[in-house]
XYZ file of C-alpha atoms in Angstrom:
292
model
C 58.579 13.839 -102.745
C 58.595 16.829 -105.094
C 55.968 18.583 -102.976
C 58.027 18.041 -99.764
C 61.174 19.445 -101.371
C 59.232 22.475 -102.573
C 57.827 23.083 -99.066
C 61.324 22.790 -97.512
C 62.668 25.215 -100.102
C 59.864 27.674 -99.350
C 60.514 27.413 -95.560
C 64.236 28.017 -95.989
C 63.511 30.923 -98.291
C 61.233 32.425 -95.648
C 64.174 32.742 -93.183
C 65.833 36.151 -93.599
C 69.457 36.091 -94.718
C 70.371 38.386 -91.821
C 69.040 35.813 -89.332
C 71.127 33.047 -90.892
C 74.254 35.217 -90.829
C 73.517 36.244 -87.233
C 73.115 32.608 -86.193
C 76.378 31.611 -87.891
C 78.160 34.582 -86.305
C 76.822 33.620 -82.853
C 77.973 30.006 -83.270
C 81.433 31.228 -84.315
C 81.649 33.574 -81.309
C 80.599 30.807 -78.907
C 83.124 28.389 -80.433
C 85.896 30.989 -80.166
C 84.960 31.717 -76.532
C 85.091 27.998 -75.647
C 88.433 27.495 -77.408
C 89.916 30.603 -75.758
C 88.684 29.505 -72.308
C 90.163 26.006 -72.608
C 93.417 27.340 -74.091
C 93.872 29.985 -71.391
C 93.156 27.439 -68.633
C 95.724 25.003 -70.046
C 98.348 27.738 -70.558
C 97.929 29.014 -67.001
C 98.105 25.448 -65.662
C 101.362 24.872 -67.533
C 102.761 28.230 -66.433
C 101.940 27.505 -62.785
C 103.462 24.020 -63.055
C 106.650 25.470 -64.575
C 106.811 28.166 -61.897
C 106.317 25.616 -59.122
C 109.068 23.418 -60.541
C 111.402 26.427 -60.716
C 110.419 27.803 -57.303
C 110.933 24.513 -55.466
C 114.600 24.679 -56.427
C 114.982 28.279 -55.240
C 112.382 28.854 -52.548
C 110.391 26.848 -50.023
C 107.063 26.464 -51.854
C 104.266 24.476 -50.223
C 102.831 21.937 -52.666
C 99.477 21.845 -50.862
C 98.829 25.568 -51.269
C 100.055 25.440 -54.864
C 97.715 22.554 -55.709
C 94.602 24.238 -54.292
C 95.427 27.688 -55.728
C 96.008 26.163 -59.176
C 92.603 24.500 -59.091
C 90.854 27.654 -57.854
C 92.347 29.642 -60.736
C 91.341 26.945 -63.241
C 87.753 26.798 -61.957
C 87.539 30.605 -62.019
C 88.654 30.692 -65.670
C 86.044 28.101 -66.671
C 83.304 29.957 -64.769
C 84.201 33.208 -66.541
C 84.214 31.349 -69.864
C 80.770 29.884 -69.142
C 79.402 33.352 -68.305
C 80.825 34.740 -71.557
C 79.255 31.895 -73.581
C 75.861 32.461 -71.940
C 76.049 36.197 -72.648
C 76.719 35.508 -76.345
C 73.515 33.516 -76.849
C 70.742 35.967 -77.833
C 67.959 36.144 -75.275
C 69.460 33.541 -72.928
C 70.695 35.974 -70.220
C 67.238 37.599 -69.947
C 65.583 34.173 -69.932
C 67.853 32.942 -67.130
C 67.229 36.097 -65.078
C 63.497 35.641 -65.486
C 63.694 31.994 -64.487
C 65.868 32.836 -61.483
C 63.391 35.480 -60.328
C 60.477 33.053 -60.423
C 62.199 29.887 -59.278
C 62.532 30.360 -55.538
C 61.567 26.783 -54.665
C 63.854 25.366 -57.350
C 66.694 27.508 -56.015
C 66.152 26.125 -52.516
C 66.181 22.541 -53.841
C 69.340 23.185 -55.851
C 70.894 24.838 -52.811
C 70.310 21.751 -50.682
C 71.666 19.529 -53.465
C 74.788 21.671 -53.809
C 75.341 21.976 -50.070
C 77.644 18.954 -49.862
C 79.648 19.996 -52.917
C 80.100 23.534 -51.586
C 81.031 22.137 -48.188
C 83.783 20.077 -49.830
C 85.064 23.163 -51.688
C 85.167 25.354 -48.566
C 86.843 22.542 -46.626
C 89.458 22.224 -49.381
C 90.186 25.955 -49.191
C 90.379 25.682 -45.386
C 92.936 22.863 -45.679
C 95.039 25.040 -47.990
C 94.902 28.007 -45.590
C 95.301 26.326 -42.188
C 97.353 23.342 -43.440
C 96.583 20.587 -40.903
C 98.542 18.403 -43.328
C 100.428 18.837 -46.583
C 101.075 16.773 -49.681
C 103.591 14.110 -48.651
C 102.589 13.991 -44.966
C 101.815 10.679 -43.255
C 98.359 11.046 -41.714
C 95.676 9.038 -39.960
C 92.096 10.054 -40.787
C 89.535 7.930 -38.996
C 90.578 4.328 -39.590
C 92.706 5.160 -42.631
C 96.484 5.625 -42.467
C 98.615 6.674 -45.414
C 100.487 9.410 -47.260
C 98.750 12.467 -48.703
C 99.170 12.332 -52.493
C 96.904 15.137 -53.666
C 94.508 17.764 -52.319
C 91.763 19.066 -54.604
C 88.881 21.442 -53.928
C 86.546 18.469 -53.550
C 88.596 15.649 -52.023
C 91.952 14.503 -50.680
C 93.790 11.455 -52.050
C 95.498 9.214 -49.485
C 97.916 6.461 -50.534
C 97.342 3.715 -47.949
C 99.900 1.215 -46.672
C 98.243 -1.334 -49.002
C 99.229 0.900 -51.959
C 95.579 1.786 -52.575
C 94.252 5.306 -53.178
C 91.614 6.384 -50.691
C 89.484 9.288 -51.968
C 88.170 11.167 -48.917
C 85.752 14.122 -49.304
C 87.158 17.285 -47.732
C 83.972 17.852 -45.722
C 84.492 14.503 -43.980
C 88.097 15.404 -43.180
C 86.952 18.639 -41.530
C 84.683 16.577 -39.248
C 87.245 13.866 -38.390
C 90.152 13.904 -35.964
C 93.303 14.024 -38.085
C 96.576 12.638 -36.714
C 99.583 14.016 -38.573
C 102.600 11.760 -38.059
C 104.936 14.059 -40.004
C 104.609 17.479 -38.352
C 107.176 18.059 -35.610
C 108.975 15.111 -34.008
C 108.714 12.017 -36.213
C 109.563 9.539 -33.446
C 106.727 7.358 -32.164
C 106.028 5.721 -28.803
C 104.523 2.412 -29.943
C 102.626 -0.117 -27.855
C 102.215 -3.880 -28.102
C 99.870 -5.761 -25.757
C 100.360 -9.269 -24.382
C 98.248 -11.491 -22.162
C 99.649 -14.149 -19.816
C 97.865 -16.643 -17.587
C 97.448 -16.040 -13.868
C 99.756 -18.996 -13.210
C 102.614 -17.480 -15.233
C 105.468 -15.470 -13.701
C 104.953 -11.760 -14.429
C 108.623 -10.911 -13.840
C 109.756 -13.632 -16.261
C 107.288 -12.453 -18.898
C 108.431 -8.839 -18.458
C 112.079 -9.886 -18.741
C 111.417 -11.804 -21.987
C 109.474 -8.925 -23.539
C 112.133 -6.334 -22.661
C 114.895 -8.605 -23.935
C 113.190 -9.050 -27.315
C 112.455 -5.327 -27.586
C 116.031 -4.290 -26.807
C 117.410 -6.797 -29.326
C 115.394 -5.339 -32.182
C 117.527 -3.069 -34.415
C 114.763 -0.516 -35.053
C 114.022 0.219 -31.391
C 115.554 3.434 -30.038
C 117.756 3.132 -26.941
C 118.289 6.742 -25.796
C 118.443 7.324 -22.046
C 115.073 9.081 -21.862
C 113.406 6.620 -24.226
C 113.878 3.272 -22.567
C 111.392 0.486 -23.238
C 108.898 -0.316 -20.483
C 106.450 -3.126 -19.722
C 103.461 -2.369 -17.487
C 100.601 -4.452 -16.106
C 97.546 -2.702 -17.552
C 94.680 -4.966 -16.508
C 93.725 -8.062 -14.547
C 91.243 -9.468 -17.029
C 88.786 -12.347 -16.847
C 91.240 -14.807 -18.361
C 94.621 -13.081 -18.415
C 97.031 -10.654 -16.828
C 97.427 -8.028 -19.547
C 100.849 -6.473 -20.122
C 101.630 -3.500 -22.352
C 105.063 -2.972 -23.887
C 106.036 0.611 -24.763
C 109.033 1.429 -26.938
C 110.275 4.214 -29.216
C 110.922 3.952 -32.956
C 112.028 6.450 -35.612
C 108.667 6.974 -37.351
C 105.135 5.648 -37.885
C 105.882 3.346 -40.867
C 108.686 1.674 -38.881
C 106.482 1.253 -35.810
C 103.965 -1.180 -37.286
C 106.536 -3.586 -38.719
C 108.654 -3.458 -35.567
C 105.616 -4.219 -33.416
C 104.668 -7.302 -35.440
C 108.216 -8.680 -35.314
C 108.493 -8.163 -31.552
C 105.103 -9.800 -31.010
C 106.247 -12.875 -32.945
C 109.619 -13.184 -31.200
C 108.009 -12.797 -27.752
C 105.485 -15.545 -28.567
C 108.298 -17.929 -29.490
C 110.173 -17.118 -26.282
C 107.015 -17.612 -24.213
C 106.568 -21.069 -25.767
C 110.169 -22.056 -25.036
C 110.250 -20.762 -21.465
C 106.812 -21.887 -20.316
C 104.932 -18.583 -20.154
C 101.333 -19.402 -21.016
C 99.180 -17.196 -23.237
C 95.624 -18.041 -22.134
C 92.473 -18.243 -24.185
C 88.862 -17.773 -23.043
C 87.223 -20.916 -21.675
C 84.080 -21.789 -19.735
C 83.368 -24.417 -17.108
C 79.874 -25.920 -17.522
C 78.297 -27.341 -14.345
C 75.086 -29.371 -14.662
C 72.420 -28.891 -12.021
C 71.959 -32.661 -11.527
C 75.666 -33.087 -10.827
C 75.484 -30.333 -8.199
C 72.506 -32.024 -6.529
C 74.348 -35.363 -6.416
C 77.430 -33.708 -4.980
C 75.256 -32.080 -2.350
């Protein structure tokens, strides 16, 4: 044990005092740089949040643009801080330049790996610039419908009608067809489909459907927005009818459609309009031969 302690003491003594002081000084500089970077990022975030809160009361400030710009500034500050920290470590900048010069294949691999992330970032910036939707808009992206809660550089957060948060990468949004139910006229022409049997009276079915639509309090009744019922298809088992009516907005449309569908079904049952279901008639070959 005594020999080990003596060897450790000799090794420590062999390290120049200037090297120890230089190492301590470097650690202090790196720590200060990290603290300053985090502090500046937080202060700017708070300043931008305070400005946005003030500006919304005075000016028309778009929350979507604000959200993306705030994140771009924050990322930029952290990148600058990381560069400063790297530059403070003795020999590390030269080492990284040397590695970068001789790591062409690695750079290609990293580039492919980062392609999706960069695609999300550029798509997020594109959303902020061209604004196909904004925070608070009701949108339909693919099969998802909901309200835009947040837009980051990487993804967009959608609050669905089930009160769930759908996290959608921005690159996927740029490839999908986006329906914005908020921009422009909020009113919606909604459709509800019904099927009746071939033996049922089409005029009676149309009269029942229109009556139930016009009785609903959420259906609009302006002169140029009257409800209509059309025959859309003569199917294998049913005559298909489509009801078209106007409502105030997309959230109202779904609930109104379900209520009208239920009330029409009850009226059909009471007044003898049959809703058919698929069925098959099986004929045995022996029975056909006997009949012949």
